[in-house]
PDB file of C-alpha atoms in Angstrom:
ATOM      1  CA  MET Q   1      26.109 -38.071  61.603  1.00  0.00           C
ATOM      2  CA  ASN Q   2      27.302 -40.485  58.396  1.00  0.00           C
ATOM      3  CA  LEU Q   3      24.092 -41.767  56.341  1.00  0.00           C
ATOM      4  CA  SER Q   4      26.291 -44.683  54.889  1.00  0.00           C
ATOM      5  CA  LYS Q   5      23.964 -45.891  51.833  1.00  0.00           C
ATOM      6  CA  LEU Q   6      21.814 -42.467  51.727  1.00  0.00           C
ATOM      7  CA  THR Q   7      24.312 -40.767  49.215  1.00  0.00           C
ATOM      8  CA  PRO Q   8      23.472 -37.398  47.646  1.00  0.00           C
ATOM      9  CA  SER Q   9      23.236 -38.974  44.224  1.00  0.00           C
ATOM     10  CA  VAL Q  10      20.723 -41.787  45.725  1.00  0.00           C
ATOM     11  CA  PHE Q  11      19.173 -39.478  47.720  1.00  0.00           C
ATOM     12  CA  SER Q  12      18.622 -37.089  44.824  1.00  0.00           C
ATOM     13  CA  HIS Q  13      17.303 -40.090  42.764  1.00  0.00           C
ATOM     14  CA  LEU Q  14      14.672 -40.966  45.414  1.00  0.00           C
ATOM     15  CA  TYR Q  15      13.588 -37.032  45.462  1.00  0.00           C
ATOM     16  CA  LYS Q  16      12.916 -36.621  42.010  1.00  0.00           C
ATOM     17  CA  ASP Q  17      10.899 -39.695  41.478  1.00  0.00           C
ATOM     18  CA  ILE Q  18       8.524 -38.574  44.605  1.00  0.00           C
ATOM     19  CA  VAL Q  19       8.557 -34.905  43.093  1.00  0.00           C
ATOM     20  CA  GLU Q  20       7.630 -36.629  39.715  1.00  0.00           C
ATOM     21  CA  PHE Q  21       4.782 -39.191  41.216  1.00  0.00           C
ATOM     22  CA  ARG Q  22       3.260 -36.526  43.729  1.00  0.00           C
ATOM     23  CA  LEU Q  23       3.213 -33.522  41.132  1.00  0.00           C
ATOM     24  CA  THR Q  24       1.647 -36.140  38.872  1.00  0.00           C
ATOM     25  CA  PHE Q  25      -1.279 -37.605  41.499  1.00  0.00           C
ATOM     26  CA  ASP Q  26      -2.091 -34.425  42.867  1.00  0.00           C
ATOM     27  CA  LEU Q  27      -0.318 -34.400  46.278  1.00  0.00           C
ATOM     28  CA  PRO Q  28       1.732 -31.636  47.567  1.00  0.00           C
ATOM     29  CA  VAL Q  29       5.373 -30.999  46.562  1.00  0.00           C
ATOM     30  CA  GLU Q  30       7.380 -28.349  48.905  1.00  0.00           C
ATOM     31  CA  GLN Q  31       4.471 -27.206  50.912  1.00  0.00           C
ATOM     32  CA  PRO Q  32       5.191 -27.729  54.661  1.00  0.00           C
ATOM     33  CA  GLU Q  33       2.811 -25.759  55.690  1.00  0.00           C
ATOM     34  CA  SER Q  34       0.170 -28.012  54.433  1.00  0.00           C
ATOM     35  CA  LEU Q  35       1.493 -31.083  56.223  1.00  0.00           C
ATOM     36  CA  ASP Q  36      -1.522 -30.574  58.762  1.00  0.00           C
ATOM     37  CA  GLN Q  37      -2.253 -33.395  61.425  1.00  0.00           C
ATOM     38  CA  ALA Q  38      -4.685 -35.385  58.915  1.00  0.00           C
ATOM     39  CA  ALA Q  39      -1.535 -35.575  56.319  1.00  0.00           C
ATOM     40  CA  ASP Q  40       0.985 -36.198  59.455  1.00  0.00           C
ATOM     41  CA  THR Q  41      -1.339 -39.286  60.385  1.00  0.00           C
ATOM     42  CA  LEU Q  42      -1.768 -40.067  57.072  1.00  0.00           C
ATOM     43  CA  HIS Q  43       2.293 -40.298  56.233  1.00  0.00           C
ATOM     44  CA  THR Q  44       2.676 -42.437  59.655  1.00  0.00           C
ATOM     45  CA  SER Q  45      -0.167 -44.977  59.359  1.00  0.00           C
ATOM     46  CA  LEU Q  46       1.384 -45.652  55.755  1.00  0.00           C
ATOM     47  CA  ALA Q  47       4.555 -46.124  57.168  1.00  0.00           C
ATOM     48  CA  ILE Q  48       3.390 -48.433  60.138  1.00  0.00           C
ATOM     49  CA  GLU Q  49       1.531 -50.313  57.147  1.00  0.00           C
ATOM     50  CA  GLU Q  50       4.751 -50.824  54.949  1.00  0.00           C
ATOM     51  CA  LEU Q  51       7.233 -51.508  58.032  1.00  0.00           C
ATOM     52  CA  THR Q  52       4.652 -54.140  59.285  1.00  0.00           C
ATOM     53  CA  GLU Q  53       4.405 -55.598  55.794  1.00  0.00           C
ATOM     54  CA  LEU Q  54       8.131 -56.244  56.216  1.00  0.00           C
ATOM     55  CA  ALA Q  55       8.029 -57.518  59.496  1.00  0.00           C
ATOM     56  CA  ASP Q  56       5.724 -59.850  58.319  1.00  0.00           C
ATOM     57  CA  ALA Q  57       7.589 -60.612  55.117  1.00  0.00           C
ATOM     58  CA  THR Q  58       8.211 -64.361  54.560  1.00  0.00           C
ATOM     59  CA  ASP Q  59      10.711 -64.204  51.459  1.00  0.00           C
ATOM     60  CA  LYS Q  60      13.096 -61.538  50.223  1.00  0.00           C
ATOM     61  CA  THR Q  61      10.645 -60.032  46.926  1.00  0.00           C
ATOM     62  CA  GLU Q  62       8.070 -59.299  49.587  1.00  0.00           C
ATOM     63  CA  GLN Q  63      10.887 -57.737  51.838  1.00  0.00           C
ATOM     64  CA  ALA Q  64      12.261 -55.558  48.736  1.00  0.00           C
ATOM     65  CA  ASP Q  65       8.508 -54.659  48.330  1.00  0.00           C
ATOM     66  CA  ALA Q  66       7.893 -53.429  51.977  1.00  0.00           C
ATOM     67  CA  ILE Q  67      11.107 -51.580  51.902  1.00  0.00           C
ATOM     68  CA  ILE Q  68      10.899 -49.976  49.354  1.00  0.00           C
ATOM     69  CA  ASP Q  69       7.309 -48.807  50.046  1.00  0.00           C
ATOM     70  CA  THR Q  70       7.998 -47.806  53.519  1.00  0.00           C
ATOM     71  CA  VAL Q  71      11.221 -45.781  51.603  1.00  0.00           C
ATOM     72  CA  TYR Q  72       8.356 -44.393  48.975  1.00  0.00           C
ATOM     73  CA  VAL Q  73       6.399 -43.159  51.981  1.00  0.00           C
ATOM     74  CA  LEU Q  74       9.485 -41.738  53.690  1.00  0.00           C
ATOM     75  CA  MET Q  75      10.567 -39.844  51.086  1.00  0.00           C
ATOM     76  CA  GLY Q  76       6.816 -38.743  50.580  1.00  0.00           C
ATOM     77  CA  ARG Q  77       6.807 -37.008  53.559  1.00  0.00           C
ATOM     78  CA  LEU Q  78      10.351 -35.368  52.996  1.00  0.00           C
ATOM     79  CA  VAL Q  79       9.305 -33.848  49.488  1.00  0.00           C
ATOM     80  CA  HIS Q  80       6.452 -32.686  51.132  1.00  0.00           C
ATOM     81  CA  LEU Q  81       8.045 -30.745  53.675  1.00  0.00           C
ATOM     82  CA  GLY Q  82      10.376 -29.904  51.147  1.00  0.00           C
ATOM     83  CA  ASP Q  83      13.270 -31.465  52.616  1.00  0.00           C
ATOM     84  CA  ASP Q  84      15.251 -31.757  49.635  1.00  0.00           C
ATOM     85  CA  ALA Q  85      18.998 -32.795  50.996  1.00  0.00           C
ATOM     86  CA  PRO Q  86      19.606 -35.572  53.971  1.00  0.00           C
ATOM     87  CA  GLU Q  87      20.645 -33.154  56.493  1.00  0.00           C
ATOM     88  CA  LYS Q  88      17.401 -30.952  55.919  1.00  0.00           C
ATOM     89  CA  ASN Q  89      15.902 -33.816  58.120  1.00  0.00           C
ATOM     90  CA  ILE Q  90      18.219 -35.898  59.434  1.00  0.00           C
ATOM     91  CA  GLY Q  91      15.840 -38.158  61.175  1.00  0.00           C
ATOM     92  CA  ILE Q  92      13.774 -39.654  58.498  1.00  0.00           C
ATOM     93  CA  SER Q  93      16.852 -39.334  56.436  1.00  0.00           C
ATOM     94  CA  TYR Q  94      17.858 -41.858  59.174  1.00  0.00           C
ATOM     95  CA  LEU Q  95      15.360 -44.186  58.766  1.00  0.00           C
ATOM     96  CA  ILE Q  96      16.060 -44.201  54.773  1.00  0.00           C
ATOM     97  CA  ASP Q  97      19.797 -44.836  55.693  1.00  0.00           C
ATOM     98  CA  LEU Q  98      19.173 -47.906  57.956  1.00  0.00           C
ATOM     99  CA  LEU Q  99      16.353 -49.291  55.564  1.00  0.00           C
ATOM    100  CA  LEU Q 100      19.170 -49.184  52.106  1.00  0.00           C
ATOM    101  CA  ASN Q 101      21.076 -51.074  55.096  1.00  0.00           C
ATOM    102  CA  VAL Q 102      18.516 -53.323  55.367  1.00  0.00           C
ATOM    103  CA  ALA Q 103      18.258 -54.166  51.702  1.00  0.00           C
ATOM    104  CA  GLU Q 104      21.978 -54.323  51.868  1.00  0.00           C
ATOM    105  CA  HIS Q 105      21.933 -57.260  54.384  1.00  0.00           C
ATOM    106  CA  ARG Q 106      19.204 -59.002  52.741  1.00  0.00           C
ATOM    107  CA  GLN Q 107      21.563 -59.075  49.301  1.00  0.00           C
ATOM    108  CA  ILE Q 108      17.895 -57.005  47.915  1.00  0.00           C
ATOM    109  CA  ASP Q 109      19.820 -54.266  44.789  1.00  0.00           C
ATOM    110  CA  PHE Q 110      17.627 -51.466  46.152  1.00  0.00           C
ATOM    111  CA  ILE Q 111      17.541 -48.804  42.979  1.00  0.00           C
ATOM    112  CA  PRO Q 112      16.776 -51.244  40.293  1.00  0.00           C
ATOM    113  CA  CYS Q 113      13.534 -52.671  42.378  1.00  0.00           C
ATOM    114  CA  TRP Q 114      13.342 -49.256  43.695  1.00  0.00           C
ATOM    115  CA  ASN Q 115      12.947 -47.988  39.664  1.00  0.00           C
ATOM    116  CA  GLU Q 116      10.511 -51.278  39.072  1.00  0.00           C
ATOM    117  CA  VAL Q 117       8.192 -49.758  41.626  1.00  0.00           C
ATOM    118  CA  HIS Q 118       8.215 -46.348  40.751  1.00  0.00           C
ATOM    119  CA  SER Q 119       7.868 -47.241  36.965  1.00  0.00           C
ATOM    120  CA  SER Q 120       4.945 -49.030  37.999  1.00  0.00           C
ATOM    121  CA  ASN Q 121       3.282 -46.695  40.121  1.00  0.00           C
ATOM    122  CA  MET Q 122       3.806 -44.130  37.212  1.00  0.00           C
ATOM    123  CA  SER Q 123       1.809 -46.966  34.789  1.00  0.00           C
ATOM    124  CA  LYS Q 124      -1.264 -46.182  37.039  1.00  0.00           C
ATOM    125  CA  VAL Q 125      -2.027 -42.708  34.986  1.00  0.00           C
ATOM    126  CA  CYS Q 126      -2.460 -42.517  31.280  1.00  0.00           C
ATOM    127  CA  LYS Q 127       0.449 -41.431  28.550  1.00  0.00           C
ATOM    128  CA  ASN Q 128      -1.652 -40.165  26.049  1.00  0.00           C
ATOM    129  CA  GLN Q 129      -5.811 -39.437  24.996  1.00  0.00           C
ATOM    130  CA  GLU Q 130      -5.637 -42.719  23.373  1.00  0.00           C
ATOM    131  CA  GLU Q 131      -4.594 -44.539  26.372  1.00  0.00           C
ATOM    132  CA  TYR Q 132      -6.973 -42.560  28.474  1.00  0.00           C
ATOM    133  CA  GLN Q 133      -9.980 -43.112  26.359  1.00  0.00           C
ATOM    134  CA  ALA Q 134      -9.247 -46.975  26.673  1.00  0.00           C
ATOM    135  CA  THR Q 135      -9.362 -46.460  30.065  1.00  0.00           C
ATOM    136  CA  GLU Q 136     -12.774 -44.600  29.676  1.00  0.00           C
ATOM    137  CA  GLN Q 137     -14.110 -47.672  27.769  1.00  0.00           C
ATOM    138  CA  PHE Q 138     -13.183 -50.176  30.199  1.00  0.00           C
ATOM    139  CA  TYR Q 139     -14.380 -48.604  33.492  1.00  0.00           C
ATOM    140  CA  ALA Q 140     -17.670 -47.239  31.315  1.00  0.00           C
ATOM    141  CA  GLN Q 141     -18.581 -51.254  31.112  1.00  0.00           C
ATOM    142  CA  GLN Q 142     -18.701 -51.529  34.729  1.00  0.00           C
ATOM    143  CA  GLY Q 143     -20.717 -48.294  35.061  1.00  0.00           C
ATOM    144  CA  ILE Q 144     -17.897 -46.060  36.463  1.00  0.00           C
ATOM    145  CA  ARG Q 145     -17.629 -42.451  34.958  1.00  0.00           C
ATOM    146  CA  LEU Q 146     -14.327 -41.042  34.372  1.00  0.00           C
ATOM    147  CA  LEU Q 147     -13.152 -37.331  34.720  1.00  0.00           C
ATOM    148  CA  PRO Q 148      -9.653 -36.733  32.630  1.00  0.00           C
ATOM    149  CA  VAL Q 149      -7.261 -34.573  34.292  1.00  0.00           C
ATOM    150  CA  GLU Q 150      -4.253 -33.732  32.698  1.00  0.00           C
ATOM    151  CA  LYS Q 151      -1.140 -33.230  34.761  1.00  0.00           C
ATOM    152  CA  GLY Q 152       2.126 -32.158  32.473  1.00  0.00           C
ATOM    153  CA  HIS Q 153       2.666 -34.940  30.318  1.00  0.00           C
ATOM    154  CA  TYR Q 154       0.070 -37.489  32.070  1.00  0.00           C
ATOM    155  CA  ILE Q 155      -3.990 -37.950  32.039  1.00  0.00           C
ATOM    156  CA  ILE Q 156      -5.091 -38.877  34.990  1.00  0.00           C
ATOM    157  CA  ALA Q 157      -8.723 -40.997  35.070  1.00  0.00           C
ATOM    158  CA  LYS Q 158     -10.605 -39.493  38.210  1.00  0.00           C
ATOM    159  CA  CYS Q 159     -13.785 -41.626  39.101  1.00  0.00           C
ATOM    160  CA  ALA Q 160     -16.419 -38.325  38.144  1.00  0.00           C
ATOM    161  CA  GLU Q 161     -19.340 -39.248  40.755  1.00  0.00           C
ATOM    162  CA  ASP Q 162     -19.405 -41.663  44.028  1.00  0.00           C
ATOM    163  CA  PHE Q 163     -20.170 -45.429  42.508  1.00  0.00           C
ATOM    164  CA  SER Q 164     -21.244 -47.763  44.356  1.00  0.00           C
ATOM    165  CA  ASN Q 165     -22.355 -51.900  43.296  1.00  0.00           C
ATOM    166  CA  ASP Q 166     -22.477 -54.859  45.544  1.00  0.00           C
ATOM    167  CA  GLU Q 167     -18.551 -55.603  45.147  1.00  0.00           C
ATOM    168  CA  LYS Q 168     -17.013 -51.861  45.639  1.00  0.00           C
ATOM    169  CA  THR Q 169     -17.393 -48.216  46.510  1.00  0.00           C
ATOM    170  CA  ILE Q 170     -15.549 -45.609  44.855  1.00  0.00           C
ATOM    171  CA  ARG Q 171     -15.482 -41.951  46.172  1.00  0.00           C
ATOM    172  CA  LYS Q 172     -15.885 -39.312  43.302  1.00  0.00           C
ATOM    173  CA  GLY Q 173     -12.117 -37.685  42.831  1.00  0.00           C
ATOM    174  CA  LYS Q 174     -10.426 -41.499  43.287  1.00  0.00           C
ATOM    175  CA  VAL Q 175      -7.688 -42.007  40.950  1.00  0.00           C
ATOM    176  CA  LEU Q 176      -8.386 -45.119  38.822  1.00  0.00           C
ATOM    177  CA  LYS Q 177      -5.486 -47.188  37.471  1.00  0.00           C
ATOM    178  CA  SER Q 178      -5.326 -47.121  33.664  1.00  0.00           C
ATOM    179  CA  VAL Q 179      -5.679 -49.806  31.463  1.00  0.00           C
ATOM    180  CA  ASN Q 180      -2.296 -50.254  31.065  1.00  0.00           C
ATOM    181  CA  TYR Q 181      -1.341 -50.166  34.962  1.00  0.00           C
ATOM    182  CA  ARG Q 182       1.289 -53.178  35.254  1.00  0.00           C
ATOM    183  CA  PRO Q 183       2.241 -54.056  38.898  1.00  0.00           C
ATOM    184  CA  ALA Q 184       6.006 -54.432  39.975  1.00  0.00           C
ATOM    185  CA  ASP Q 185       7.418 -57.209  39.727  1.00  0.00           C
ATOM    186  CA  LEU Q 186      10.287 -57.371  42.097  1.00  0.00           C
ATOM    187  CA  GLU Q 187      10.543 -61.337  41.692  1.00  0.00           C
ATOM    188  CA  PRO Q 188      13.222 -61.581  38.912  1.00  0.00           C
ATOM    189  CA  LEU Q 189      15.337 -58.639  40.807  1.00  0.00           C
ATOM    190  CA  THR Q 190      15.215 -60.597  43.814  1.00  0.00           C
ATOM    191  CA  LYS Q 191      16.341 -64.222  42.637  1.00  0.00           C
TER     192      LYS Q 191
END
């Protein structure tokens, strides 16, 4: 099968980023045996959610966001399974290639948009102790206790115990965003 956009170099770039994301957030990497029914259902529901967002998108920025997020989810499944080359899971690779073609047809420069979303996703974790302390203070003011979890060069701020108030419920172990988190800004990349 000829994949016209999912070249080996593009695949490698995406795979490397998803490995970084999944290792940082304690998600399975190259552990096909851990893809049980619950994990399979989660991957599928996330992909459906993102494809629905693509169908509902009303402008190029929303389309770019939905395409990137769908590829992020599909690549997450490949990394989970350890399918580290397009030919190892041609079905998912074909879907990704289709999405890359859709991006091109919509004049969306996929890689810069991907890089922006990945950078935003990685900004959810703290880069150093100072950033973690500022994050801990921020959540403490809301009555939320944190537990620091060091992963590689990052510190993940996790909820230390179940928290609930009138506005929200946060379960123990949930990853909470760093005070330096920034949402992806695809607007300048999609004009």
